[in-house]
Structure formats: structure tokens, C-alpha cells
Short mmCIF file of C-alpha atoms in Angstrom, two decimals:
data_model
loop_
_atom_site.label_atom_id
_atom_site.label_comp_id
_atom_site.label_asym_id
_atom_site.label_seq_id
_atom_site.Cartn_x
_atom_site.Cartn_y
_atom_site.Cartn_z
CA UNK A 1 64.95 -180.74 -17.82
CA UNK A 2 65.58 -183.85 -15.54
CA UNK A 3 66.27 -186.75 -18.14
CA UNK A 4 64.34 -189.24 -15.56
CA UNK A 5 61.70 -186.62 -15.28
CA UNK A 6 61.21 -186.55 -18.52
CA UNK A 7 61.13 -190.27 -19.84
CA UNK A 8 58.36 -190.90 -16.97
CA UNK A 9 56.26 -187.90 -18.25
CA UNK A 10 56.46 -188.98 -22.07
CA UNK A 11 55.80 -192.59 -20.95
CA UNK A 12 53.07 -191.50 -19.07
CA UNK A 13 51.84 -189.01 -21.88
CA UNK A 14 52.10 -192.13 -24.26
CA UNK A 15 49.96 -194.15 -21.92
CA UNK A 16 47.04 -191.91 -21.87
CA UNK A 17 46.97 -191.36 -25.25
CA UNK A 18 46.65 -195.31 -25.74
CA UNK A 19 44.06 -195.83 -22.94
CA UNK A 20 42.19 -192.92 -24.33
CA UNK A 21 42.24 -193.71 -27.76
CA UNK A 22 41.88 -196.96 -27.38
CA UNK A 23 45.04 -197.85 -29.01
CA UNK A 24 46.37 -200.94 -27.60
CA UNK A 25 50.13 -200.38 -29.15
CA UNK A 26 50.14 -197.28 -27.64
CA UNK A 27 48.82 -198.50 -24.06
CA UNK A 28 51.31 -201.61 -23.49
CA UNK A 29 54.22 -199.12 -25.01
CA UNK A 30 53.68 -196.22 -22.78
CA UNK A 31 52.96 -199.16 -19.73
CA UNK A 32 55.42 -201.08 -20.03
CA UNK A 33 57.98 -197.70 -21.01
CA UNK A 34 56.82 -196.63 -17.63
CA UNK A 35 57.34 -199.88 -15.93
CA UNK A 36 60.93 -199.63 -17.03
CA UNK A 37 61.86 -196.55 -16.11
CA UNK A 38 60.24 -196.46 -13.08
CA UNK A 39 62.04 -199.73 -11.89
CA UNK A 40 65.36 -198.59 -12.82
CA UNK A 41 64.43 -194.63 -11.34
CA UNK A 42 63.67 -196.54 -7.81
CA UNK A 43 67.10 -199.06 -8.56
CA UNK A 44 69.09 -195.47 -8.92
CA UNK A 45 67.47 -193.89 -5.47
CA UNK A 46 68.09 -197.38 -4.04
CA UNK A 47 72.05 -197.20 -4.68
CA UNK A 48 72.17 -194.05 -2.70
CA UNK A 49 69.47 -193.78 -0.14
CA UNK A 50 67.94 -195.87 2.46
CA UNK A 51 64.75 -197.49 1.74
CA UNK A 52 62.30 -198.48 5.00
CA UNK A 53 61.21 -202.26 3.96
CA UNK A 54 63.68 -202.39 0.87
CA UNK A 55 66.50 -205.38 1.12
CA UNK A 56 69.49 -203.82 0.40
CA UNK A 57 69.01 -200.28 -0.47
CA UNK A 58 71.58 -197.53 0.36
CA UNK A 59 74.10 -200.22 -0.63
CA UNK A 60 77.07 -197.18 -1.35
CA UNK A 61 76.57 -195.77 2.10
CA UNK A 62 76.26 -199.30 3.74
CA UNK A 63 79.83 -200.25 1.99
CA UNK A 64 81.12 -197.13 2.99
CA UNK A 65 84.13 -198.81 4.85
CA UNK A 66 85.04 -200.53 1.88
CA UNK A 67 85.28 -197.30 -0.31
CA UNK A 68 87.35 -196.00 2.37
CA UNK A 69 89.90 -199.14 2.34
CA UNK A 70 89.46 -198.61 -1.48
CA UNK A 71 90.93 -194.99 -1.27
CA UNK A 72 93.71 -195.71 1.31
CA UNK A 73 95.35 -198.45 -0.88
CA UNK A 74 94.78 -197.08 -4.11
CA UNK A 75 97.02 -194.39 -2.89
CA UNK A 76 99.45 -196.37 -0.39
CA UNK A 77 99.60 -199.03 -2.86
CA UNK A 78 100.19 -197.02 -6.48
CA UNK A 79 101.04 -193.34 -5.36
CA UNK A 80 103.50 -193.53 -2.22
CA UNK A 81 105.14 -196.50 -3.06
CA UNK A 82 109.28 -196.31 -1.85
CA UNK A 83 110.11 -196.22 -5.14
CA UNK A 84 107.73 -193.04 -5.75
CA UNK A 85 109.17 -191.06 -2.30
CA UNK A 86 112.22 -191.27 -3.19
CA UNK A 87 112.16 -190.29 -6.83
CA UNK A 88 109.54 -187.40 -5.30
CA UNK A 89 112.36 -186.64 -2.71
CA UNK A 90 115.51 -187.13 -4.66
CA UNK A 91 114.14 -184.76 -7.27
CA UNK A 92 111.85 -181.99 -4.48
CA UNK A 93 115.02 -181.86 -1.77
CA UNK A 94 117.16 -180.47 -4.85
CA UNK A 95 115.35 -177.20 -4.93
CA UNK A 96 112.72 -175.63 -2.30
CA UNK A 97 110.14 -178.21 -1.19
CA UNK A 98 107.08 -176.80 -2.49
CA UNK A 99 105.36 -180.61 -2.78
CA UNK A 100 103.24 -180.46 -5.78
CA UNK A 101 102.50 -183.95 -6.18
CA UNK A 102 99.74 -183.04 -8.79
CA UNK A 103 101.84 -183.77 -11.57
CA UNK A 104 102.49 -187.29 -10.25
CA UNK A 105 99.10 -188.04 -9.47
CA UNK A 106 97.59 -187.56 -12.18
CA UNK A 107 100.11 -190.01 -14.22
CA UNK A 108 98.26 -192.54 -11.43
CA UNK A 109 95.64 -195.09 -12.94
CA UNK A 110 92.36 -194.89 -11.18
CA UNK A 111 90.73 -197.27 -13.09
CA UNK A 112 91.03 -200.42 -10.39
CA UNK A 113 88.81 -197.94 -7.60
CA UNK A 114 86.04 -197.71 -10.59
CA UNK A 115 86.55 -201.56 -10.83
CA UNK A 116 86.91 -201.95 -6.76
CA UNK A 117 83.82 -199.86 -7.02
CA UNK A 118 81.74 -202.44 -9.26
CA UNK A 119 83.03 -205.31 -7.19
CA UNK A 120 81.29 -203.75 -3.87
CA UNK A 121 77.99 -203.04 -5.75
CA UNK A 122 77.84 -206.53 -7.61
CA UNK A 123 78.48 -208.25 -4.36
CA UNK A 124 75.99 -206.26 -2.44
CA UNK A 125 72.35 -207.01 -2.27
CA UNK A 126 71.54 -204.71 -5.26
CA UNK A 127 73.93 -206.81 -7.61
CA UNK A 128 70.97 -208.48 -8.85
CA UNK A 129 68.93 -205.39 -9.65
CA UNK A 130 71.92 -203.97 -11.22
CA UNK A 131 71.95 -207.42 -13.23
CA UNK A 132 69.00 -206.79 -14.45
CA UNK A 133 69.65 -203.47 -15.91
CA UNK A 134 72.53 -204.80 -17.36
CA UNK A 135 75.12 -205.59 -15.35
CA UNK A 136 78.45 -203.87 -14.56
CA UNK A 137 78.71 -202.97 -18.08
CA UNK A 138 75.55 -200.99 -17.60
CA UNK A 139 77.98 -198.59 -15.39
CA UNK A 140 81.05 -198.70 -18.02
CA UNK A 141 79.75 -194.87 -19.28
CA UNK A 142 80.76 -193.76 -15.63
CA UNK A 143 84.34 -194.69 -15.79
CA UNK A 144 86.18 -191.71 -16.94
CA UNK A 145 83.47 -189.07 -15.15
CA UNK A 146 84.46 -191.68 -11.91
CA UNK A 147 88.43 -191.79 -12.59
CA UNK A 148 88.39 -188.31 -13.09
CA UNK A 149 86.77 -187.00 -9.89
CA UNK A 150 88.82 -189.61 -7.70
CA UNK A 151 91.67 -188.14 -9.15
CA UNK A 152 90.79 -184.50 -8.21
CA UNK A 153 89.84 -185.98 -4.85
CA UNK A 154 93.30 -187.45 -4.22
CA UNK A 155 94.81 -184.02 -5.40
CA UNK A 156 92.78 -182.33 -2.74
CA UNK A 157 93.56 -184.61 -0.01
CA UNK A 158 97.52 -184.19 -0.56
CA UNK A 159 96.93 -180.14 -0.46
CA UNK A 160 95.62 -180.57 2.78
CA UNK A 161 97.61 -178.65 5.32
CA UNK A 162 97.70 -181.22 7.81
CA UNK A 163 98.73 -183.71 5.06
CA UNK A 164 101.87 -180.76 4.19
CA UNK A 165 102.77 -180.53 7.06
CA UNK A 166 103.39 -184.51 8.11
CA UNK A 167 105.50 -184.56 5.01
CA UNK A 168 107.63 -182.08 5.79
CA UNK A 169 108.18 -182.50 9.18
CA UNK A 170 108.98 -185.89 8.04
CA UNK A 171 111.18 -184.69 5.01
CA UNK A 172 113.46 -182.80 7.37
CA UNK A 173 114.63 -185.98 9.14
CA UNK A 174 117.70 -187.52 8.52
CA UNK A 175 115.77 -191.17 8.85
CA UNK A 176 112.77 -189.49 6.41
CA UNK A 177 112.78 -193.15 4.56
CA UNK A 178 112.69 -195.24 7.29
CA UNK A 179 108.80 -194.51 8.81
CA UNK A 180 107.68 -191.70 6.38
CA UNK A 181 105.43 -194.46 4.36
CA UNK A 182 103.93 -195.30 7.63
CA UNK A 183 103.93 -191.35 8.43
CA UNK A 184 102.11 -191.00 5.38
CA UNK A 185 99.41 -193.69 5.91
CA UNK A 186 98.92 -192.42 9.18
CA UNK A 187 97.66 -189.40 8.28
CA UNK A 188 95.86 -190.46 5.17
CA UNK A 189 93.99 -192.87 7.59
CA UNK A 190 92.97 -189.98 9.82
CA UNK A 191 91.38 -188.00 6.63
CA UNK A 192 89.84 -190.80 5.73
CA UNK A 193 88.05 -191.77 8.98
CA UNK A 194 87.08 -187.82 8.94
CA UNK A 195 84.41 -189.20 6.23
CA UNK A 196 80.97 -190.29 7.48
CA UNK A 197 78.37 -192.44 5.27
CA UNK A 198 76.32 -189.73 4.51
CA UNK A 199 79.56 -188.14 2.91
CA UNK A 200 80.71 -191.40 0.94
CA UNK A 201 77.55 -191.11 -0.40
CA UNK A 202 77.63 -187.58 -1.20
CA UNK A 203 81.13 -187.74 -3.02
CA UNK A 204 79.75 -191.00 -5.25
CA UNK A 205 76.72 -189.12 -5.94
CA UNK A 206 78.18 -185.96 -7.33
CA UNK A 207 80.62 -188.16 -9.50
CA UNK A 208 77.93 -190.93 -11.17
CA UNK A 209 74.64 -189.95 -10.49
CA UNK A 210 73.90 -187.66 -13.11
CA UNK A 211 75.45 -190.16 -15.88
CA UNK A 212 73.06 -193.12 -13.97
CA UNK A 213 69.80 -191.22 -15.23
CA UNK A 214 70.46 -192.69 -18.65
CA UNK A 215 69.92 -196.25 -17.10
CA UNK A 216 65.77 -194.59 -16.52
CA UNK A 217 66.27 -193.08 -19.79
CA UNK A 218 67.08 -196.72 -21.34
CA UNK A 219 64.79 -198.51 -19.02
CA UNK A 220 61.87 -196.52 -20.93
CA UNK A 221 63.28 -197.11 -24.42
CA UNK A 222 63.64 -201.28 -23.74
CA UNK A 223 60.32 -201.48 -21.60
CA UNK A 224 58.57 -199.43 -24.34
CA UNK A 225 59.48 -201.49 -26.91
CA UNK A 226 58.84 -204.65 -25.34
CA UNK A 227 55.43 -203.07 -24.45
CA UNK A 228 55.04 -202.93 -28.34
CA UNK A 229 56.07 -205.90 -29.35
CA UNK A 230 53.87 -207.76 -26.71
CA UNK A 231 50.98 -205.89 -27.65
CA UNK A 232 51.51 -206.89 -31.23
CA UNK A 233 51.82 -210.59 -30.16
CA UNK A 234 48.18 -210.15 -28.77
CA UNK A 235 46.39 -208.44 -31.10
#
């Protein structure tokens, strides 16, 4: 069952019980557990989607240009650096040119686009809720899930046929090191302005969203305690 799903039906559950019962710890705990979870459930739909009257909702797909820049220099900058070619080359043009580059990219640290990531979202209009629901170390549980898909992204972008191809073609040049790094950001630019919003916000969604229902799950646990401890303070 949905984890969000879940924490709004218990809170609500817990409610009832309280107003029905007339049990005021119960009331204010199942309340203010809803409250919580609730507010942090709408902060999660507002990271993704568009919200008509909202301030700064659908902040990933509104920073989508930014992911994009993130992508191209995490790879220009770490993965094809001259260095990295020509150990690739030196070590490829020995035997057949067969171009795995999976084994080198996943020695690659990802960690700076998770960080890049954080940056963009505190910056953005929803930095505050996010603030509020913890801050950026509220998304620290997302790092490895993040790193890891990023990395199987970049693999799939360098199996690309059109991306095989380039390097090739430019491989068989006698001059392959004097333009092949621009060669190469060429045609990682053209992927990368292949993606739309709506698929920026896909490929974040499929790597964090699930792991972001625990912020609803905590949002119920803090708000339901505070519920208590308010309705003991007024009893």
C-alpha cells in the first residue's frame, strides 16, 4: 500500500476516533498528524507538477534547463576530459573499438549532480517549503537511489547509436584529438535538447519520488506528536 496513502488514512482514522470519543489527545494527534502529512503530501506533488494559483510549484520541470546544463558538464567536465580520451583511446585503438565506456563511467562520482540538484531546489521558490520539512538534509536518503540512476542514464546515453557513431567517425581521424571533445559535446548537446520538461520531470520522478513519500510518512509522525503534546499543554 501507498506509504502517503496510508499515513493520511491512519491519521484520519485517529482523528475520528478522538472526535468521537471525545478524547482530546487523540483529536489534536490525529489533526495535527494529518496537518503534517498533508502539507508535506501537497510539498511532494508541488516539486513535480504544476499547481494553478501555487507560487512556485513544478519547480523540477521549471529548472529543467538547469538539469540539462547539470548533465552536460557533469559528463564534459569529469567523464571526457583529454586526459580520459586519450587513456580511453590509447588503450580501445590497441584492439577492435568496441567502446564500452561502462566500465569508466561508473568509476565517475555523481554525487555533485545530487548536490547541483539541491542547489536548484533550495534556490527555487519551494526552498522554503523544503526548509520547513527539513532542509536539504531532508533529501540526503535520495542520494545513492539519485547517483545511481544518473549513472545508468549516462551509460544509456553513450550506447546511443548516434552517440557510437560520432565517436568513431571521429576515432578514425588522424586529428581525432584535436575537435573530438568538441565532437563529443556536440552531440551530447543534441541528446540533451531531445529532452522536454515533461521528461526532466519524468526521469527525476522515477529516481526520488518513491523515497520522498517518507517526508508524508514523517510529516504525520512530527505533526502527530506535536498534536499530543499541545493537547496535553491544554488540558
Amino acid at each position: 500500500m501507498n506509504k502517503s496513502f496510508l499515513t493520511n488514512l491512519i491519521a484520519v482514522a485517529v482523528t475520528a476516533a478522538g472526535y468521537y470519543f471525545d478524547q482530546p489527545i487523540a483529536l489534536y494527534g490525529g489533526l495535527f498528524a494529518l496537518s503534517g502529512s498533508l502539507t508535506n503530501l501537497l510539498a511532494v506533488h508541488m516539486l513535480f507538477e504544476k499547481v494553478p494559483g501555487l507560487y512556485g510549484s513544478g519547480v523540477i520541470q521549471a529548472q529543467f534547463e538547469a538539469f540539462k546544463l547539470g548533465i552536460k558538464s557533469l559528463m564534459m567536465d569529469q567523464f571526457f576530459t583529454k586526459e580520459n580520451i586519450d587513456r580511453f583511446l590509447s588503450k580501445e585503438m590497441a584492439g577492435d573499438v568496441n567502446l564500452n565506456l561502462e566500465p569508466v563511467i561508473e568509476k565517475i562520482d555523481f554525487n555533485p549532480t545530487f548536490d547541483g540538484l539541491v542547489d536548484v531546489i533550495n534556490n527555487s521558490q519551494f526552498g522554503g517549503m523544503l526548509m520547513m520539512m527539513g532542509g536539504a538534509e531532508a533529501l540526503t536518503p535520495l542520494r545513492q537511489p539519485f547517483v545511481e540512476k544518473m549513472q545508468a542514464s549516462v551509460i544509456d546515453i553513450t550506447q546511443q547509436e548516434q552517440f557510437r557513431d560520432a565517436l568513431k567517425t571521429q576515432i578514425e581521424q588522424p586529428e581525432m584529438m584535436g575537435d573530438i571533445t568538441a565532437n563529443i559535446e556536440l552531440v551530447i548537446e543534441q541528446r540533451l535538447n531531445e529532452l522536454t520538461p515533461e521528461m526532466v520531470k519524468d526521469i527525476v520522478q522515477k529516481m526520488i519520488r518513491e523515497h520522498l513519500g517518507w517526508l508524508v510518512v514523517w510529516g504525520g509522525v512530527f505533526g502527530g506528536l506535536i498534536g499530543v503534546v499541545s493537547a496535553l499543554v491544554t488540558l
